[in-house]
DNA sequence: CCGCTACCTGAACGTCACATGAACTCTGAC
DNA sequence: GTCAGAGTTCATGTGACGTTCAGGTAGCGG
């Protein structure tokens, strides 16, 4: 076996082939080419792709995922402990995210209590100390 | 005072005027027009806009936000208890979101323990029972 | 009444993360 | 050797969420 085709990787990971090509363009995954210019993937790519998809489900951007993946060794196939190190880092990330949502939730609760939504002191109107003023969605996941 | 200009609403809420016009196109907010065709907003619009922004920070789409806002009374200015009802609904939403992230986090932990990332039984590879296979980002916020 | 700033519309542009389609080539089972 | 099906590149489309620009109008202090 000289490597997995893009279709095989797609089937095993659930990612679309178009996504796999796109991620390769971005440098998130790598492939070697056959003499006929077709992509062939190492078995370890399955893990990498699974990780990308798991990270996306948490809402992280491909740029951030790429940054995380770049901490894996280039030269050798990543070991379980390489991945474990990454997973520990993600745990911190997820904890942080939970903390932020809880804070917003608690602020909403306090607004329910005081009915103060129009006041300058209301957390809902002045959440700058919790979540900075960024674009939608992604803000929850920023550092 | 015959209402707030778009610039005043923008300044008080932190939203861009272009965003306010866009949200008005979508029906999330309303305005009356002066004889010279300029927008004038009710004071209550400040709350509405603040809510939209708060909801966006949690990652919800404008469509969902619009659905929530449509439960507010059209005829009269929303009271504190109108808003409180909305906030309670959001609390459930945020709790749900936290629960999902926690589940994913715990699954990552189990992967650290077993080093099984490549196995079919690993939660990281088979998270379908946790988060359905949707597009990126928004998935965390789906019903 | 002058002039400055804010405001108006509509269209074009931008980003992210791909999906889709056209036109063509490779691979592998028979 | 043949042929279906899988793979290739490149261009273009999608959808959410706006921003920017062009070309003009409103409103208000002086």
Coordinates of C-alpha atoms (C1' of nucleotides) in Angstrom, one line a residue, chain A residues 16 18-19 22-23 34 56 61-62, chain C residues 16-20 25-28:
Chain A
X16 CA -15.2 16.3 1.8
X18 CA -12.8 19.6 -1.6
X19 CA -12.1 20.4 2.0
X22 CA -8.4 23.3 0.6
X23 CA -6.7 22.3 3.8
X34 CA 1.9 9.6 -7.7
X56 CA -13.7 23.0 13.9
X61 CA -10.6 28.9 12.7
X62 CA -8.4 27.0 10.3
Chain C
dC16 C1' -14.1 32.4 5.6
dA17 C1' -14.6 27.9 4.4
dC18 C1' -15.6 25.5 1.3
dA19 C1' -19.1 23.5 -3.0
dT20 C1' -19.8 23.0 -7.7
dT25 C1' -6.3 12.5 -16.8
dC26 C1' -5.2 8.3 -13.9
dT27 C1' -5.9 3.8 -11.9
dG28 C1' -7.3 -0.6 -11.5

